[in-house]
PDB file of C-alpha atoms in Angstrom:
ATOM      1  CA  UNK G   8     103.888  73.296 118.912  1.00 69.00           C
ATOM      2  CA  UNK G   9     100.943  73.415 121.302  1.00 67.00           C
ATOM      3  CA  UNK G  10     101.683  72.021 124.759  1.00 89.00           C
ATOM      4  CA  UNK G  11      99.351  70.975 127.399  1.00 94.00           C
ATOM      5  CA  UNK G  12     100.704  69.829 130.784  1.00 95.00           C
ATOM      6  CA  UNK G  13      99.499  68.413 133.652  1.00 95.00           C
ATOM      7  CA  UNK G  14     100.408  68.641 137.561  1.00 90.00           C
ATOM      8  CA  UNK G  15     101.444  64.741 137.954  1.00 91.00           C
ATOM      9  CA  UNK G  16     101.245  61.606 135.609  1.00 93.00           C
ATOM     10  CA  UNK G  17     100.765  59.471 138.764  1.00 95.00           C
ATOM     11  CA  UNK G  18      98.902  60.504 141.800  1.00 96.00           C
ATOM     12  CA  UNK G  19      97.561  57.786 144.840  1.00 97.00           C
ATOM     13  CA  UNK G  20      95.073  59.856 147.710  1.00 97.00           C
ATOM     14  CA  UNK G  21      93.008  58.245 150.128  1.00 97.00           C
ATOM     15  CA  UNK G  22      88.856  58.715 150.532  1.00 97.00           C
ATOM     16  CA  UNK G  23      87.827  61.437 151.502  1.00 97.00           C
ATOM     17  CA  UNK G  24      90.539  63.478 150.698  1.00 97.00           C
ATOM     18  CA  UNK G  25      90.783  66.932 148.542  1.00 97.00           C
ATOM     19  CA  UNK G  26      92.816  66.646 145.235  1.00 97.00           C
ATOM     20  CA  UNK G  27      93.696  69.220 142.795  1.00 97.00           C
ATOM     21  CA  UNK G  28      94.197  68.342 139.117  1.00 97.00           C
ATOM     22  CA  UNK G  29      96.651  70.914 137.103  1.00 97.00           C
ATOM     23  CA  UNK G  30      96.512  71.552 133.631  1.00 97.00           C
ATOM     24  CA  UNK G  31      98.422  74.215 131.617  1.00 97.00           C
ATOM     25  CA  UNK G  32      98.404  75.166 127.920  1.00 96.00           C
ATOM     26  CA  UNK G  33     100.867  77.578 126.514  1.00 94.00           C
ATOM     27  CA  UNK G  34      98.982  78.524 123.181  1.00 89.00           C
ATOM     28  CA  UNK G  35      96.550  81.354 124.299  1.00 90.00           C
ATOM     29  CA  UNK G  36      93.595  79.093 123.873  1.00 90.00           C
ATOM     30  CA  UNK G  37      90.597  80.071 124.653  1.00 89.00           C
ATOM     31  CA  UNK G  38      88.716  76.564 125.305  1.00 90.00           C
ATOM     32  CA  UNK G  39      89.947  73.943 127.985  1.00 93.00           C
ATOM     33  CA  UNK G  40      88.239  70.698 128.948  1.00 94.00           C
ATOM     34  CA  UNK G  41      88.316  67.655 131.738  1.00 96.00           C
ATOM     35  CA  UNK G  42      87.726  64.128 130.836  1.00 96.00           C
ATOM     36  CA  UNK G  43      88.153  61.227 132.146  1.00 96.00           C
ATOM     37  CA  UNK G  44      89.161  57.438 130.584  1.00 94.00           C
ATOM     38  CA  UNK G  45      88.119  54.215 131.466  1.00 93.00           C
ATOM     39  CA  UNK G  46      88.699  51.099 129.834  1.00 88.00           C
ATOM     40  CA  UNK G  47      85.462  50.214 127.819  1.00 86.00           C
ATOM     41  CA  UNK G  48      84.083  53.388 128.649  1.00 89.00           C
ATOM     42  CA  UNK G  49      86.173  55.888 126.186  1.00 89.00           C
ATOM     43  CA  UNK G  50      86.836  59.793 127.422  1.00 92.00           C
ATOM     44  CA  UNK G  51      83.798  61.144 129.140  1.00 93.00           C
ATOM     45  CA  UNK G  52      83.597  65.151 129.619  1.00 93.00           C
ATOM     46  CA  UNK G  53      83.523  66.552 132.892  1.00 96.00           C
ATOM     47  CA  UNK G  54      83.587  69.858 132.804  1.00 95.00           C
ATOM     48  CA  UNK G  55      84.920  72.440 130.150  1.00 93.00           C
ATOM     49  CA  UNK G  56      85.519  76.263 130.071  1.00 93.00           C
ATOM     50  CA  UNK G  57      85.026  78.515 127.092  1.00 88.00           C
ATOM     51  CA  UNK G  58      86.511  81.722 129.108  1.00 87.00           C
ATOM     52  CA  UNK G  59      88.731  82.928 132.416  1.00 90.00           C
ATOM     53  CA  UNK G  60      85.947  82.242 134.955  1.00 85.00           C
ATOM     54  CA  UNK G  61      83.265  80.330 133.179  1.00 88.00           C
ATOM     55  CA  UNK G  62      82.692  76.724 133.287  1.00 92.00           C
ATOM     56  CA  UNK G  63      80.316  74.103 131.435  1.00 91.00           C
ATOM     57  CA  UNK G  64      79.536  70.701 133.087  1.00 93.00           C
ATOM     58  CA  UNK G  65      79.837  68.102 130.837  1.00 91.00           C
ATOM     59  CA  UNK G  66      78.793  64.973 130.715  1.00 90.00           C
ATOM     60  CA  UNK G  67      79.453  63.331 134.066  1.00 95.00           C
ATOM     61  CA  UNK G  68      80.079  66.435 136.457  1.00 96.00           C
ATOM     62  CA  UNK G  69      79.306  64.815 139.790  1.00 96.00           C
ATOM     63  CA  UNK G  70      81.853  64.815 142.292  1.00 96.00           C
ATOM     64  CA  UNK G  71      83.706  67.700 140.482  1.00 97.00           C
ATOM     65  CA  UNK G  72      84.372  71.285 140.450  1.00 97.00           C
ATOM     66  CA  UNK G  73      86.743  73.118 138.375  1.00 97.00           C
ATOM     67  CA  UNK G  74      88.527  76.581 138.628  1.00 96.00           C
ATOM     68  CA  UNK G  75      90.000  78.807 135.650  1.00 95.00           C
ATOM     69  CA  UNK G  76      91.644  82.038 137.186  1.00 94.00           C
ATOM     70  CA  UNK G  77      93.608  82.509 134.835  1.00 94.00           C
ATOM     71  CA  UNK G  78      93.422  81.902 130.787  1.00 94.00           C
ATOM     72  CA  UNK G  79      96.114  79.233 130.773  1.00 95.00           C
ATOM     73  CA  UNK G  80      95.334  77.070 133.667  1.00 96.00           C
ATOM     74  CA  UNK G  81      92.616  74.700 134.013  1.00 97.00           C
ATOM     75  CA  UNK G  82      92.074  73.068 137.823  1.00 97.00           C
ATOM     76  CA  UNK G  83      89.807  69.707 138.335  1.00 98.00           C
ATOM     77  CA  UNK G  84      89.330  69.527 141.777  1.00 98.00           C
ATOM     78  CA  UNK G  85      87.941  66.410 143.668  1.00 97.00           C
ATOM     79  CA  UNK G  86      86.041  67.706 147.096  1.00 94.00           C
ATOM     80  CA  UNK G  87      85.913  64.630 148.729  1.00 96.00           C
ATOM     81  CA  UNK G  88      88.054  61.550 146.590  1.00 97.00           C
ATOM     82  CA  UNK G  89      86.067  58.942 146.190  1.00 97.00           C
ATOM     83  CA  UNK G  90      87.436  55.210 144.604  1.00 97.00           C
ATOM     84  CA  UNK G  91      84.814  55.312 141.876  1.00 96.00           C
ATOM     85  CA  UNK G  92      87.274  57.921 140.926  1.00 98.00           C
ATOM     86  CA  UNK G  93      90.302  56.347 140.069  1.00 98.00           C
ATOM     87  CA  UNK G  94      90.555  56.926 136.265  1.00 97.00           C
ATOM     88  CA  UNK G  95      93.036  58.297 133.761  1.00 96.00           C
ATOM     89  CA  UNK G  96      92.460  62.171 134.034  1.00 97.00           C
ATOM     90  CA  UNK G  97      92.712  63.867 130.553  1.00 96.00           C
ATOM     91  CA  UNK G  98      92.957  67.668 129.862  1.00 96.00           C
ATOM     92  CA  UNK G  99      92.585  69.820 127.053  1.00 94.00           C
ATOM     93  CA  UNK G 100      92.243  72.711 124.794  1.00 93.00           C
ATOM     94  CA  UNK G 101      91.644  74.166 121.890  1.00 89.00           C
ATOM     95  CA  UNK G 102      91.502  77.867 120.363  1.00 85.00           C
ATOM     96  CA  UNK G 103      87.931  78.800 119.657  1.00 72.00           C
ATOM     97  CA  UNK G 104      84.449  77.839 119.427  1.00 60.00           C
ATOM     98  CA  UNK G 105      84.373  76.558 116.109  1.00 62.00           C
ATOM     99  CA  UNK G 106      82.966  72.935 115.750  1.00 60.00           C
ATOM    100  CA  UNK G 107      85.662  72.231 113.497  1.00 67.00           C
ATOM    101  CA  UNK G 108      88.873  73.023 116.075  1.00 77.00           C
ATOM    102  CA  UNK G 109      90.990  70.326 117.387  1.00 84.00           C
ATOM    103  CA  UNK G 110      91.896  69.871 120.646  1.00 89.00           C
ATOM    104  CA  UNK G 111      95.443  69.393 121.921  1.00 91.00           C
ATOM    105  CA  UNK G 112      95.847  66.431 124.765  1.00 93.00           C
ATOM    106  CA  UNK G 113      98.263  66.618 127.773  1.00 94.00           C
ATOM    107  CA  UNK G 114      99.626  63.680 129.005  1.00 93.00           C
ATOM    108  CA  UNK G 115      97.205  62.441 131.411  1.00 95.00           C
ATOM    109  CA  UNK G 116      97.516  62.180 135.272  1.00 96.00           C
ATOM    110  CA  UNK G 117      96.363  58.737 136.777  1.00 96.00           C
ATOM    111  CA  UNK G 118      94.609  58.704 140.149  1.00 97.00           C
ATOM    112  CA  UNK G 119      94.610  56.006 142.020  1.00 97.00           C
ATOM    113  CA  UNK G 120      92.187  56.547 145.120  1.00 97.00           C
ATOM    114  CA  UNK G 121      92.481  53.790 148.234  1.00 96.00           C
TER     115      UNK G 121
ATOM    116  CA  UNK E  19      71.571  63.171 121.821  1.00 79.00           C
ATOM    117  CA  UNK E  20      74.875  62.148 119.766  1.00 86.00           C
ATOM    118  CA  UNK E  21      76.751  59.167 120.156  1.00 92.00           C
ATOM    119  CA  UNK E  22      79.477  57.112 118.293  1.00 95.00           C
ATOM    120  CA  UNK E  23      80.048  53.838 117.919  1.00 96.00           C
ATOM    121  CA  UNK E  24      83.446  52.125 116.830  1.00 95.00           C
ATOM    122  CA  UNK E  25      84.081  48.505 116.550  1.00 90.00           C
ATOM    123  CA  UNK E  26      85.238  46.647 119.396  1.00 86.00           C
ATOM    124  CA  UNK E  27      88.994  45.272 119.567  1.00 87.00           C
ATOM    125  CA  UNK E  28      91.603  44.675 120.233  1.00 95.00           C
ATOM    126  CA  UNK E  29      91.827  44.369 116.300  1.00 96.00           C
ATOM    127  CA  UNK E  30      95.708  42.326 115.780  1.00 97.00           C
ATOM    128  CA  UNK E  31      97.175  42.394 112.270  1.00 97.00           C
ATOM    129  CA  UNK E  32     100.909  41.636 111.024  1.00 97.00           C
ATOM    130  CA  UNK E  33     103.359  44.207 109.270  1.00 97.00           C
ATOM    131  CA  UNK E  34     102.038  45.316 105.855  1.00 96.00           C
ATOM    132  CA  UNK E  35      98.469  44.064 106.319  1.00 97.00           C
ATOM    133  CA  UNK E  36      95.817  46.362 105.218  1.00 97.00           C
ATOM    134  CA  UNK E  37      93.761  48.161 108.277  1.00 97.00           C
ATOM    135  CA  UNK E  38      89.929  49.383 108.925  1.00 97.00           C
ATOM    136  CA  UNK E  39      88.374  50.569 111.967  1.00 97.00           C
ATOM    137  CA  UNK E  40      84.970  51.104 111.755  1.00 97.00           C
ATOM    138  CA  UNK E  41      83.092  54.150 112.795  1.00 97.00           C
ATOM    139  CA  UNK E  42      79.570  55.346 112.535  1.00 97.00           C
ATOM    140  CA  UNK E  43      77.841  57.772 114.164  1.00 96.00           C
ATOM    141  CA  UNK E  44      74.458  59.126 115.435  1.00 95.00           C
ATOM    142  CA  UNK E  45      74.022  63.513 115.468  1.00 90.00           C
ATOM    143  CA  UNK E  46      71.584  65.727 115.938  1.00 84.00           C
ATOM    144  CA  UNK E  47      72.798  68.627 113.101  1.00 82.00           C
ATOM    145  CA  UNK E  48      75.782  68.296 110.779  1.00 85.00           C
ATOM    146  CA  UNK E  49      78.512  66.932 112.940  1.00 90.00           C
ATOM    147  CA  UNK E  50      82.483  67.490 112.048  1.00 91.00           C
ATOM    148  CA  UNK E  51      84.060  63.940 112.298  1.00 94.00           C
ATOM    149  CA  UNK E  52      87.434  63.194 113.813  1.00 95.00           C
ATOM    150  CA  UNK E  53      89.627  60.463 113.994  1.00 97.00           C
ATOM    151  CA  UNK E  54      92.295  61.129 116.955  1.00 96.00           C
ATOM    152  CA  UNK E  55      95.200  58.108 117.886  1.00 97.00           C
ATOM    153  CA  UNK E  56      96.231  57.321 121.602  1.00 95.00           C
ATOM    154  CA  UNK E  57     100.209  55.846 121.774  1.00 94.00           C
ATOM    155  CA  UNK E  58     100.996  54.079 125.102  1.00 90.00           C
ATOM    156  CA  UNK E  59     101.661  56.370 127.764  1.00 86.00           C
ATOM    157  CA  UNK E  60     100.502  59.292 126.098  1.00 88.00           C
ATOM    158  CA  UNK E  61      97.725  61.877 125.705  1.00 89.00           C
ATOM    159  CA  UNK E  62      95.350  61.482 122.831  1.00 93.00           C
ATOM    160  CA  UNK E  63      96.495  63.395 119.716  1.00 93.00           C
ATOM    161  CA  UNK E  64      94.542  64.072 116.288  1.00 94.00           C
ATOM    162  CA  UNK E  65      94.936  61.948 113.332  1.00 97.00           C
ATOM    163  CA  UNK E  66      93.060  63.376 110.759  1.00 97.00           C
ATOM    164  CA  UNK E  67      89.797  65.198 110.624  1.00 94.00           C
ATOM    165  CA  UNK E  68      86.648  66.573 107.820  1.00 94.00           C
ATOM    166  CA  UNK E  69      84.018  68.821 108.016  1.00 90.00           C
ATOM    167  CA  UNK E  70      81.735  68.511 105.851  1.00 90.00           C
ATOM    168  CA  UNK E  71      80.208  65.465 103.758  1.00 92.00           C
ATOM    169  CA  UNK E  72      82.586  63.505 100.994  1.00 95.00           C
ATOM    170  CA  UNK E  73      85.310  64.997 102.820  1.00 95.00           C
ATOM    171  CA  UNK E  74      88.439  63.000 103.388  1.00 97.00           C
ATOM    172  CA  UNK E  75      91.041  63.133 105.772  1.00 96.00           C
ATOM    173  CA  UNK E  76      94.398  61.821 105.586  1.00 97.00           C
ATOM    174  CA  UNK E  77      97.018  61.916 107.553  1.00 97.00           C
ATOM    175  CA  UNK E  78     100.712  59.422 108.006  1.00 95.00           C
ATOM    176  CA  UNK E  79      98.699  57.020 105.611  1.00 97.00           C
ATOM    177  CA  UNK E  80      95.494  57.001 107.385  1.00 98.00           C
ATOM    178  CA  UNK E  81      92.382  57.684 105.588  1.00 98.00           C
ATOM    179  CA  UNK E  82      89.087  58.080 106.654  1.00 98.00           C
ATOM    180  CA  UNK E  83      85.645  59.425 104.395  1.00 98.00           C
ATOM    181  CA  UNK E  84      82.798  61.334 105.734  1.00 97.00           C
ATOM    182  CA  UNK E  85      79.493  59.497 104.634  1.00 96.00           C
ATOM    183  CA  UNK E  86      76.537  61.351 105.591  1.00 94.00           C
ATOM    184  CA  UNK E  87      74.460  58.622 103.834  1.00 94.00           C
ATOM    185  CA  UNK E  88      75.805  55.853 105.588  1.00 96.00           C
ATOM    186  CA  UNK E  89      76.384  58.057 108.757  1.00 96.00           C
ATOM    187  CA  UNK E  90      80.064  56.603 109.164  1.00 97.00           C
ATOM    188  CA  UNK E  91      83.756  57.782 109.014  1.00 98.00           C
ATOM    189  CA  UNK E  92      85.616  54.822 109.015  1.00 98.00           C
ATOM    190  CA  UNK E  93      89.483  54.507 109.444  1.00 98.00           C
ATOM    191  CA  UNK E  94      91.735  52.563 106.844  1.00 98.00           C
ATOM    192  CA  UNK E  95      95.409  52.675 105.895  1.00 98.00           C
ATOM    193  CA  UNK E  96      97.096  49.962 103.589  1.00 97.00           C
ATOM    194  CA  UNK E  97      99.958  48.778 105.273  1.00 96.00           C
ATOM    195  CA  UNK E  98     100.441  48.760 108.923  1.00 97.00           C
ATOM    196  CA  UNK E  99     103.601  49.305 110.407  1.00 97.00           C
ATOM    197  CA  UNK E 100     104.444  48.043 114.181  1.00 97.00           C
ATOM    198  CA  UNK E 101     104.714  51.625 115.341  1.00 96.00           C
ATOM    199  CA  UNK E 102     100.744  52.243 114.773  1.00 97.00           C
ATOM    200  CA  UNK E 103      99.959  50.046 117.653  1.00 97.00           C
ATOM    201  CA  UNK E 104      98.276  51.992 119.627  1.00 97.00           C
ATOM    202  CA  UNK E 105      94.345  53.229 120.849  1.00 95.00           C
ATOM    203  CA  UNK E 106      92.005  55.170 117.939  1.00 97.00           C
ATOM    204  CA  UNK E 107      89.311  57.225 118.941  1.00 96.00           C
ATOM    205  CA  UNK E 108      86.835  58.199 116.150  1.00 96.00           C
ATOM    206  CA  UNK E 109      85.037  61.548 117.820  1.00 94.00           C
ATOM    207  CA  UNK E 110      82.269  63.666 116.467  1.00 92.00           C
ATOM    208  CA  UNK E 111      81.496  67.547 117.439  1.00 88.00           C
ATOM    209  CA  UNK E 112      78.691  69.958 116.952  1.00 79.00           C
ATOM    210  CA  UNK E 113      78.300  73.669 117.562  1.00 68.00           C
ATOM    211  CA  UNK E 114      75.673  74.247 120.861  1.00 61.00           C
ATOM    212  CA  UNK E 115      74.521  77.609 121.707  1.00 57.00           C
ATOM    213  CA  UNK E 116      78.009  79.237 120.716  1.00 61.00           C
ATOM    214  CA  UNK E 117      80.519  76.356 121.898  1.00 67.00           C
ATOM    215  CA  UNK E 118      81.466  72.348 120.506  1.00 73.00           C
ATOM    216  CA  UNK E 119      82.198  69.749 122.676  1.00 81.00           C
ATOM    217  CA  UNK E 120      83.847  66.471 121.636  1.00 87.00           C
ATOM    218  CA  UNK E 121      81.763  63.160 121.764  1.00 90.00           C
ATOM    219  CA  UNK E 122      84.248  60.366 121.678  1.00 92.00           C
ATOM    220  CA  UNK E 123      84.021  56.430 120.505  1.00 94.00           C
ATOM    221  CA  UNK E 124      84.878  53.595 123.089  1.00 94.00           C
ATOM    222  CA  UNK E 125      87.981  53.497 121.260  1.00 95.00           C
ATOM    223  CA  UNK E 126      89.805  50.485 119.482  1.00 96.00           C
ATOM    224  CA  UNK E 127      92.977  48.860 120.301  1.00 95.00           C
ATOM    225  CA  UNK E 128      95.644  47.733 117.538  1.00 97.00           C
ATOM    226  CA  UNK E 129      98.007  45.526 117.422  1.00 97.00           C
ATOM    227  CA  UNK E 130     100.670  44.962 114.948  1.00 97.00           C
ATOM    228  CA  UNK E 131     102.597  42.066 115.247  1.00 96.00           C
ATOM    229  CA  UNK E 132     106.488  42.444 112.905  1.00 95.00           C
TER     230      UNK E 132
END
């Protein structure tokens, strides 16, 4: 079975500060994606990454950077938290390009930001 | 651009009653349809899926039709059971220059009552 996992399932930071999102997948995929979920609002895309080292925005990329070293890890990074920010924090990936390939979820990591 | 739109819940039943979610859908090309479920506390997993037009998916008793003429995909399944409570997400991707990205619903809630 595919697995995607992520860093924390809760996380509280205070503005201002730096936070790192973690996501891992263990199936070799090459495609990995942020979103984010808010009631009434559905899963928005933040950023995605077809390869080690390149990155898409999405959707709703302000406020956000990512990082993909490496082939299995995906990184959402906040620069500077903000509490428009608090959301449900989805990752995940799939194995190619094709418009027809499903993509596995992780868990989800909830920020809370004071 | 592409967008999809899914009716509004929460949408409450009883045990046995006979489900449909409705979901259409606006695309610019010839969009793969998805329906993927959402159980509490977890990460968004697929349900069932088609590709191409007069498809249908199925999947645990869920069924849902691609209608390119109507421009919808909408869920069913005949009897409900408690343990489908949960959040449904009807999703649409397209290929763009070489890569898909997943454009989601709002989602719908649903309740099943024994």
């Amino acid at each position: 079975d595919v697995k995607v996992t992520q860093s924390s399932r809760y996380l509280v930071k205070r503005t201002g500060e730096k936070v790192f999102l973690e996501c891992v997948q263990d199936m070799d995929h090459e495609n990995m994606f942020w979103y984010r979920q808010d009631p009434g609002l559905g899963l928005r895309l933040i950023y995605f990454s077809y390869d080690v080292k390149m990155k898409e925005k999405g959707d709703i990329p302000e406020g956000y950077s990512v990082s993909r070293e490496k082939k299995e890890r995906f990184s959402l990074i906040l620069e500077s938290a903000s509490t428009n920010q608090t959301s449900m924090y989805l990752c995940a990936s799939s194995f190619a390009a094709s418009g027809t390939d499903t993509q596995y979820f992780g868990p989800g990591t909830r920020l809370t930001v004071l | 651009g592409n967008s999809v739109t899914q009716m509004e819940g929460p949408v409450t039943l009883s045990e046995e009653a006979f489900l449909t979610i409705n979901c259409t859908y606006t695309a610019t090309g010839y969009p793969s349809l998805f329906w993927y479920v959402q159980y509490p506390g977890e990460g968004l997993q697929l349900l069932l899926k088609a590709t191409k037009a007069d498809d249908k998916g199925s999947n645990k008793g869920f069924e849902a039709t691609y209608r390119k003429e109507t421009t919808s995909f909408h869920l069913e399944k005949g009897s409900v059971q408690v343990s489908d409570s949960a959040v449904y997400f009807c999703a649409l991707t397209l290929m763009n220059s070489g890569y898909s990205t997943l454009t989601f619903g709002k989602g719908t809630m649903l309740l099943v009552s024994p």
